[in-house]
Short mmCIF file of C-alpha atoms in Angstrom, two decimals:
data_model
loop_
_atom_site.label_atom_id
_atom_site.label_comp_id
_atom_site.label_asym_id
_atom_site.label_seq_id
_atom_site.Cartn_x
_atom_site.Cartn_y
_atom_site.Cartn_z
CA MET A 8 27.01 278.95 76.89
CA PRO A 9 24.76 275.93 77.65
CA THR A 10 22.93 276.63 74.37
CA ALA A 11 26.21 276.78 72.49
CA LYS A 12 27.34 273.58 74.13
CA LEU A 13 24.07 271.95 73.09
CA PHE A 14 24.57 273.10 69.51
CA ILE A 15 28.13 271.74 69.27
CA SER A 16 27.12 268.47 70.92
CA LEU A 17 24.25 267.99 68.45
CA LEU A 18 26.52 268.87 65.56
CA CYS A 19 29.12 266.35 66.70
CA PHE A 20 26.39 263.77 67.07
CA SER A 21 25.06 264.45 63.55
CA LEU A 22 28.54 263.87 62.14
CA LEU A 23 29.14 260.70 64.12
CA THR A 24 28.08 258.33 61.33
CA LEU A 25 30.29 259.98 58.74
CA SER A 26 33.24 260.30 61.08
CA VAL A 27 33.03 256.69 62.19
CA THR A 28 33.02 255.66 58.54
CA ALA A 29 36.08 257.75 57.92
CA ARG A 30 38.11 256.68 60.94
CA PRO A 31 37.56 254.25 63.84
CA TYR A 32 37.11 256.65 66.74
CA VAL A 33 34.24 257.29 69.12
CA LEU A 34 32.69 260.54 70.38
CA VAL A 35 30.97 259.96 73.71
CA LEU A 36 27.96 262.09 74.73
CA SER A 37 26.02 261.86 77.94
CA GLN A 38 22.48 262.93 78.74
CA GLU A 39 23.87 265.88 80.66
CA ASP A 40 25.17 267.36 77.40
CA PHE A 41 21.59 267.93 76.24
CA LYS A 42 20.40 269.88 79.30
CA ASP A 43 20.30 273.68 79.43
CA GLU A 44 20.77 273.67 83.17
CA PRO A 45 23.71 272.23 85.09
CA PRO A 46 22.92 268.76 86.45
CA SER A 47 23.18 269.89 90.05
CA ASP A 48 24.28 272.72 92.27
CA PRO A 49 27.93 272.04 93.14
CA ASP A 50 27.58 273.91 96.43
CA SER A 51 24.79 271.56 97.57
CA SER A 52 26.74 268.38 96.89
CA PRO A 53 28.47 266.84 99.94
CA GLU A 54 30.95 265.07 97.64
CA TRP A 55 31.86 268.35 95.96
CA ASP A 56 32.43 270.01 99.34
CA GLU A 57 35.05 267.40 100.18
CA PHE A 58 37.17 268.65 97.32
CA GLY A 59 36.53 272.37 97.86
CA ASP A 60 36.21 274.90 95.05
CA SER A 61 39.87 275.56 94.35
CA ASP A 62 39.17 275.68 90.59
CA SER A 63 36.59 278.48 90.85
CA HIS A 64 39.14 281.09 89.82
CA LYS A 65 40.04 279.28 86.59
CA SER A 66 38.64 280.19 83.18
CA GLU A 67 36.51 277.81 81.16
CA GLU A 68 39.47 277.31 78.82
CA ASP A 69 41.69 276.30 81.74
CA LEU A 70 39.08 273.83 82.91
CA ASP A 71 38.46 272.45 79.43
CA PRO A 72 41.62 272.85 77.32
CA GLY A 73 40.26 270.46 74.69
CA SER A 74 37.15 272.54 74.03
CA TRP A 75 36.42 273.52 70.44
CA ARG A 76 34.43 276.60 71.60
CA GLN A 77 37.36 278.97 71.34
CA ILE A 78 37.92 278.03 67.69
CA PHE A 79 34.38 278.77 66.57
CA GLU A 80 33.13 281.35 69.07
CA PRO A 81 35.83 284.04 69.34
CA THR A 82 34.67 287.21 71.03
CA SER A 83 36.00 290.74 71.04
CA THR A 84 37.50 290.15 74.46
CA GLN A 85 38.71 286.67 73.61
CA PRO A 86 39.60 286.44 69.91
CA GLN A 87 40.24 283.14 68.24
CA PRO A 88 43.66 282.00 69.49
CA GLN A 89 46.54 281.66 67.09
CA PRO A 90 48.20 278.24 66.89
CA GLN A 91 51.40 278.09 68.92
CA SER A 92 52.85 275.14 66.99
CA ASP A 93 52.49 273.22 63.76
CA THR A 94 50.70 270.44 65.65
CA GLU A 95 48.19 272.87 67.13
CA ALA A 96 47.63 274.42 63.69
CA LEU A 97 46.98 270.95 62.31
CA TYR A 98 44.44 270.34 65.07
CA TYR A 99 42.60 273.63 64.33
CA SER A 100 42.51 272.76 60.64
CA ALA A 101 41.16 269.30 61.41
CA VAL A 102 38.38 270.59 63.66
CA THR A 103 37.32 273.11 61.01
CA LYS A 104 37.05 270.35 58.42
CA LEU A 105 35.13 268.04 60.75
CA MET A 106 32.47 270.72 61.21
CA THR A 107 31.87 271.35 57.49
CA GLY A 108 29.61 268.34 56.93
CA ASP A 109 31.54 267.55 53.76
CA ALA A 110 32.44 263.84 53.69
CA ARG A 111 35.74 264.43 51.90
CA LEU A 112 36.81 267.15 54.33
CA ILE A 113 35.72 265.03 57.29
CA GLU A 114 37.97 262.26 55.98
CA GLU A 115 40.89 264.69 55.73
CA GLY A 116 40.13 266.18 59.14
CA SER A 117 39.99 262.77 60.75
CA GLY A 118 43.44 262.00 59.42
CA GLU A 119 44.78 265.32 60.69
CA ILE A 120 43.26 264.67 64.12
CA GLU A 121 45.04 261.31 64.26
CA THR A 122 48.34 262.87 63.19
CA ALA A 123 48.05 265.61 65.83
CA ALA A 124 47.14 263.02 68.47
CA GLU A 125 50.09 260.82 67.57
CA SER A 126 52.30 263.92 67.91
CA GLY A 127 51.13 264.25 71.50
CA TYR A 128 48.68 267.17 71.24
CA PRO A 129 46.33 266.68 74.26
CA ALA A 130 43.14 268.08 72.68
CA ALA A 131 43.48 265.80 69.67
CA GLN A 132 44.12 262.84 71.96
CA SER A 133 41.00 263.76 73.89
CA VAL A 134 38.92 263.81 70.70
CA LEU A 135 40.09 260.37 69.64
CA GLY A 136 40.44 258.85 73.08
CA LEU A 137 44.08 258.26 72.19
CA ASP A 138 45.60 258.65 75.62
CA ASN A 139 46.13 254.89 75.70
CA TRP A 140 44.24 253.53 72.68
CA SER A 141 46.07 254.19 69.42
CA ALA A 142 43.86 254.53 66.34
CA LYS A 143 46.96 254.39 64.18
CA LYS A 144 47.42 250.82 65.39
CA ASN A 145 43.71 250.02 65.07
CA LYS A 146 43.42 248.96 61.45
CA GLU A 147 41.10 246.85 59.38
CA ASP A 148 42.29 243.58 57.93
CA LYS A 149 41.46 242.30 54.44
CA PHE A 150 38.60 240.11 55.62
CA GLY A 151 36.28 242.55 57.40
CA GLY A 152 38.05 242.37 60.74
CA VAL A 153 40.07 244.69 62.97
CA ILE A 154 43.64 244.39 64.20
CA LEU A 155 44.30 246.34 67.41
CA THR A 156 47.77 246.86 68.83
CA VAL A 157 47.99 248.28 72.35
CA GLN A 158 50.93 250.68 72.44
CA ASN A 159 50.85 252.53 75.75
CA PRO A 160 50.50 251.31 79.35
CA MET A 161 47.04 251.30 80.92
CA ASP A 162 45.29 249.68 83.83
CA SER A 163 43.04 246.70 83.24
CA ASP A 164 39.81 248.55 84.17
CA SER A 165 40.47 251.32 81.64
CA PHE A 166 41.34 248.75 78.99
CA ALA A 167 38.18 246.74 79.70
CA SER A 168 36.02 249.86 79.39
CA LYS A 169 37.59 250.96 76.10
CA LEU A 170 37.39 247.43 74.74
CA GLU A 171 33.70 247.20 75.61
CA HIS A 172 32.91 250.44 73.75
CA SER A 173 35.00 249.40 70.76
CA MET A 174 33.38 245.97 70.58
CA SER A 175 29.96 247.64 70.50
CA LEU A 176 31.06 249.90 67.66
CA TRP A 177 32.68 247.07 65.68
CA THR A 178 29.51 244.99 66.06
CA GLN A 179 27.42 247.87 64.67
CA GLN A 180 29.86 248.21 61.78
CA GLY A 181 29.51 244.53 60.92
CA LYS A 182 33.11 243.62 61.71
CA LYS A 183 33.98 239.95 62.03
CA GLY A 184 37.29 238.82 63.45
CA ILE A 185 38.92 241.05 66.08
CA TRP A 186 42.65 240.64 66.75
CA ILE A 187 44.36 242.14 69.80
CA ASN A 188 48.14 242.34 69.71
CA LEU A 189 49.40 242.66 73.29
CA PRO A 190 53.13 243.41 73.51
CA LEU A 191 54.95 241.68 76.34
CA GLN A 192 55.02 244.80 78.51
CA HIS A 193 51.20 244.96 78.47
CA SER A 194 50.58 241.39 79.63
CA ASN A 195 48.57 242.79 82.57
CA LEU A 196 45.68 243.25 80.10
CA VAL A 197 45.37 239.57 79.18
CA HIS A 198 42.79 238.82 81.88
CA SER A 199 40.53 241.68 80.76
CA ALA A 200 40.65 240.51 77.15
CA VAL A 201 39.90 236.89 78.08
CA LYS A 202 37.07 238.02 80.34
CA ALA A 203 35.60 239.90 77.36
CA GLY A 204 35.51 236.64 75.40
CA PHE A 205 38.85 236.71 73.59
CA ARG A 206 40.93 233.55 73.23
CA TYR A 207 44.62 232.91 72.65
CA HIS A 208 45.67 232.60 69.02
CA HIS A 209 49.47 232.53 69.21
CA ALA A 210 52.41 233.99 71.09
CA GLU A 211 55.86 235.14 70.03
CA SER A 212 58.85 236.28 72.06
CA ASP A 213 57.59 239.86 72.37
CA TYR A 214 53.79 239.73 72.01
CA LEU A 215 50.62 237.70 72.55
CA MET A 216 47.80 237.62 69.99
CA LEU A 217 44.18 237.16 71.09
CA VAL A 218 41.13 236.84 68.83
CA TYR A 219 37.34 237.14 68.99
CA TRP A 220 34.73 236.25 66.37
CA ILE A 221 31.75 238.62 66.49
CA PRO A 222 29.05 237.27 64.10
CA HIS A 223 26.76 234.38 64.98
CA THR A 224 28.26 232.36 62.15
CA PRO A 225 30.99 229.67 62.07
CA ASP A 226 34.31 231.11 63.22
CA SER A 227 36.56 231.43 60.17
CA ILE A 228 39.59 232.97 61.87
CA PRO A 229 42.55 231.01 60.47
CA ALA A 230 44.39 228.79 62.91
CA ASN A 231 47.91 229.54 64.04
CA ALA A 232 50.78 228.20 61.94
CA SER A 233 50.56 224.40 62.06
CA HIS A 234 54.00 223.43 60.74
CA ARG A 235 57.64 224.15 61.26
CA LEU A 236 60.23 223.64 58.51
CA GLY A 237 63.48 221.69 58.69
CA VAL A 238 66.28 221.11 56.19
CA GLY A 239 68.93 218.44 55.67
CA ALA A 240 71.99 218.98 53.47
CA PHE A 241 73.37 216.38 51.05
CA VAL A 242 76.75 217.98 50.24
CA VAL A 243 78.95 215.90 47.90
CA ASN A 244 82.39 216.74 46.52
CA ASN A 245 83.90 215.50 43.23
CA LYS A 246 85.34 212.46 45.04
CA ARG A 247 81.80 211.18 45.81
CA GLU A 248 82.32 212.05 49.45
CA VAL A 249 79.42 213.38 51.50
CA LEU A 250 79.79 215.96 54.29
CA VAL A 251 78.64 214.36 57.56
CA VAL A 252 78.54 215.31 61.26
CA GLN A 253 78.18 213.70 64.67
CA GLU A 254 76.06 215.73 67.09
CA THR A 255 76.86 216.34 70.75
CA SER A 256 73.24 216.18 71.98
CA GLY A 257 69.70 215.38 70.91
CA ARG A 258 68.50 212.12 69.43
CA PHE A 259 71.87 211.31 67.83
CA GLY A 260 74.13 212.63 70.59
CA GLY A 261 76.64 209.96 71.69
CA THR A 262 75.35 207.34 69.22
CA GLY A 263 78.29 207.48 66.81
CA VAL A 264 75.92 207.92 63.87
CA TRP A 265 77.21 210.04 61.00
CA LYS A 266 74.40 212.15 59.57
CA MET A 267 73.75 215.05 57.23
CA PRO A 268 73.90 218.60 58.64
CA THR A 269 70.34 219.55 59.58
CA GLY A 270 68.48 222.46 61.14
CA ALA A 271 65.34 224.58 61.24
CA VAL A 272 64.30 227.27 58.77
CA ASN A 273 64.06 230.69 60.38
CA GLU A 274 61.01 232.93 60.02
CA GLY A 275 61.21 234.82 56.72
CA GLU A 276 63.98 232.56 55.39
CA ASP A 277 63.84 230.60 52.14
CA ILE A 278 64.56 226.88 52.18
CA CYS A 279 67.49 227.25 49.79
CA ASP A 280 69.07 229.93 52.00
CA ALA A 281 68.39 228.09 55.25
CA VAL A 282 70.21 224.91 54.21
CA ILE A 283 73.27 226.88 53.07
CA ARG A 284 73.31 228.69 56.43
CA GLU A 285 73.01 225.48 58.46
CA VAL A 286 75.93 223.84 56.64
CA LYS A 287 78.07 226.93 57.20
CA GLU A 288 77.18 227.11 60.91
CA GLU A 289 77.78 223.42 61.65
CA THR A 290 80.80 222.69 59.44
CA GLY A 291 82.25 226.00 58.20
CA VAL A 292 81.93 224.80 54.59
CA GLU A 293 80.65 227.24 51.96
CA THR A 294 78.07 225.74 49.58
CA GLU A 295 75.79 226.50 46.65
CA PHE A 296 72.20 225.27 46.47
CA VAL A 297 71.47 222.75 43.71
CA GLU A 298 67.97 221.38 44.28
CA VAL A 299 65.42 219.83 46.65
CA LEU A 300 65.72 216.05 46.39
CA ALA A 301 62.73 215.07 48.54
CA PHE A 302 60.66 216.13 51.54
CA ARG A 303 58.67 214.39 54.24
CA GLN A 304 55.85 215.46 56.56
CA SER A 305 55.43 214.24 60.14
CA HIS A 306 53.03 215.18 62.94
CA LYS A 307 53.09 215.93 66.66
CA SER A 308 56.83 216.34 66.52
CA PHE A 309 57.33 219.71 68.24
CA PHE A 310 54.76 220.98 70.78
CA GLN A 311 52.08 219.10 68.83
CA LYS A 312 53.03 220.91 65.59
CA SER A 313 53.52 219.13 62.30
CA ASP A 314 56.92 219.15 60.63
CA LEU A 315 58.09 219.45 57.01
CA PHE A 316 61.66 218.34 56.33
CA PHE A 317 63.39 219.09 53.01
CA VAL A 318 66.42 217.10 51.86
CA CYS A 319 68.52 219.41 49.68
CA MET A 320 71.53 218.77 47.49
CA LEU A 321 74.34 221.33 47.73
CA GLN A 322 77.60 221.78 45.88
CA PRO A 323 80.59 222.65 48.09
CA GLN A 324 82.46 225.89 47.37
CA SER A 325 85.08 225.24 50.06
CA PHE A 326 86.39 222.08 51.69
CA ASP A 327 88.13 223.03 54.95
CA ILE A 328 86.09 221.96 57.97
CA GLN A 329 85.54 224.04 61.13
CA SER A 330 83.09 222.21 63.38
CA GLN A 331 80.58 224.14 65.50
CA ALA A 332 81.86 223.42 69.01
CA SER A 333 78.52 223.99 70.77
CA GLU A 334 76.53 221.41 68.75
CA ILE A 335 78.87 219.28 66.66
CA GLU A 336 81.20 216.65 68.08
CA ALA A 337 82.91 215.75 64.78
CA THR A 338 82.73 216.52 61.05
CA LYS A 339 84.32 214.85 58.03
CA TRP A 340 84.06 213.99 54.33
CA MET A 341 82.84 210.40 54.08
CA PRO A 342 82.48 208.13 51.00
CA VAL A 343 78.80 208.20 50.13
CA GLU A 344 78.62 204.39 49.97
CA ASP A 345 79.99 204.17 53.54
CA TYR A 346 77.36 206.67 54.68
CA ALA A 347 74.57 204.59 53.14
CA ALA A 348 76.02 201.37 54.62
CA GLN A 349 75.77 202.50 58.28
CA PRO A 350 73.64 200.04 60.29
CA PHE A 351 71.38 202.81 61.57
CA VAL A 352 70.69 204.04 58.04
CA GLN A 353 69.96 200.59 56.68
CA GLU A 354 67.72 199.63 59.61
CA ASN A 355 65.69 202.84 59.45
CA GLU A 356 63.32 202.75 56.48
CA LEU A 357 63.10 206.51 56.02
CA PHE A 358 66.87 207.11 56.29
CA ASP A 359 67.55 204.19 53.94
CA PHE A 360 65.10 205.56 51.38
CA ILE A 361 66.70 209.03 51.51
CA ALA A 362 70.18 207.54 51.12
CA LYS A 363 69.05 205.61 48.02
CA ILE A 364 67.59 208.82 46.54
CA CYS A 365 70.92 210.58 47.07
CA LEU A 366 72.83 207.72 45.44
CA SER A 367 70.43 207.73 42.50
CA LYS A 368 71.01 211.44 42.06
CA LEU A 369 74.79 210.92 41.96
CA ASN A 370 74.29 208.22 39.33
CA ASP A 371 72.14 210.57 37.19
CA ASN A 372 69.04 208.44 37.71
CA TYR A 373 67.02 210.99 39.66
CA THR A 374 65.91 214.61 39.15
CA GLY A 375 64.96 216.89 42.01
CA PHE A 376 63.43 220.36 42.24
CA SER A 377 65.49 223.42 41.35
CA ASN A 378 64.68 226.85 42.77
CA VAL A 379 63.44 229.42 40.29
CA PRO A 380 63.23 233.07 41.42
CA THR A 381 59.86 234.58 40.59
CA THR A 382 57.35 237.21 41.77
CA THR A 383 53.94 236.80 43.41
CA SER A 384 50.79 238.69 42.41
CA SER A 385 51.46 241.15 45.25
CA GLY A 386 55.00 241.85 44.03
CA LYS A 387 56.91 239.79 46.58
CA LYS A 388 60.09 238.01 45.52
CA THR A 389 59.88 234.26 46.07
CA TYR A 390 61.10 230.91 44.80
CA LEU A 391 59.22 228.29 42.81
CA TYR A 392 60.73 224.81 43.19
CA LEU A 393 60.54 223.15 39.79
CA ASN A 394 61.34 219.61 38.65
CA ASN A 395 64.32 220.09 36.36
CA ASP A 396 63.55 217.36 33.82
CA ALA A 397 63.28 217.88 30.06
CA ILE A 398 60.08 219.91 30.32
CA GLY A 399 61.36 221.82 33.35
CA SER A 400 64.60 222.68 31.55
CA HIS A 401 62.60 224.02 28.60
CA LEU A 402 60.51 226.20 30.91
CA LEU A 403 63.61 227.51 32.67
CA ALA A 404 65.23 228.37 29.35
CA SER A 405 62.08 230.21 28.27
CA LYS A 406 62.05 232.21 31.50
CA GLU A 407 65.70 233.20 31.11
CA GLN A 408 65.09 234.41 27.55
CA ALA A 409 62.03 236.45 28.54
#
């Protein structure tokens, strides 16, 4: 059996390059695997005596349930076992393909090994080291890097060891940026990652992202999002009245200033949808998006982030007001001239400028940016905000006819 073990170990080693190319997993061999004799006599080892020899009655298969020997070396007394489940059958098929030396079959076998491991088959998990390190969540990004998501609990020492081996492999493969996604429940692994040279990139409510740049070249990992988006709603009815609110807290709380409904754009939300939502939440008024009138950029406004604020014109679809009790003290329809004449608006250059833009729009002396639904090169639905002047109107008409 030592000779057979040597043969299988050498065969696995010869396939390592191909298998690593096919899937990101590691087969670990030690020097002991290449010896014909056992490394030592168990009976002469004091440490072994402390544990006794209670396993001496067990078969080799019991002691090594992940062995591939039984698949390829059936004997008359111990024929090749029949799979007891679909997952086990998938594992046997995968091992057979891995041993063919055919690159295409190795690719297929690697995928089957991963599938069997994800289904919980212990031998497949042993092959891939998937007990706590999920290859399914270890994927390459579009820029020669790797994104690793830790799925299952593990202690920091085990994580550090696996990370060290993986970093060595990724370095050999010429990978660049390494991303580790640590869900909140695995925050115990942060110290090990930082100790290995990783740094914080960003954090969300349920995970922390850490990054590491491998090559000895300038780090080109993109920075975390630098801006947040805000919206303000200029909602005017056919009486030239603008929808305004007084806030209960914040900068304008208790000041008596009447202002436009405002708010932040949620992740994955379009500007035109966000402003409609904010008006509905704060005032109960249903609206339809018309166009973006203007936007401004400011810096160091929210945890040192920059801020983009879009002033949008909306057309009301309802007129009954239901103020948001938690944030809004009062809401009303106010003549637009009275809004613009407020001392705070006139004394604040930015607010005064925005008010004049809104008045110019009502007097048909200003054209903003309408939203045009379109599709990106990757097939995603998005909006292009287009100046709706004579040329813009012609382009819109051409798009509608297409």
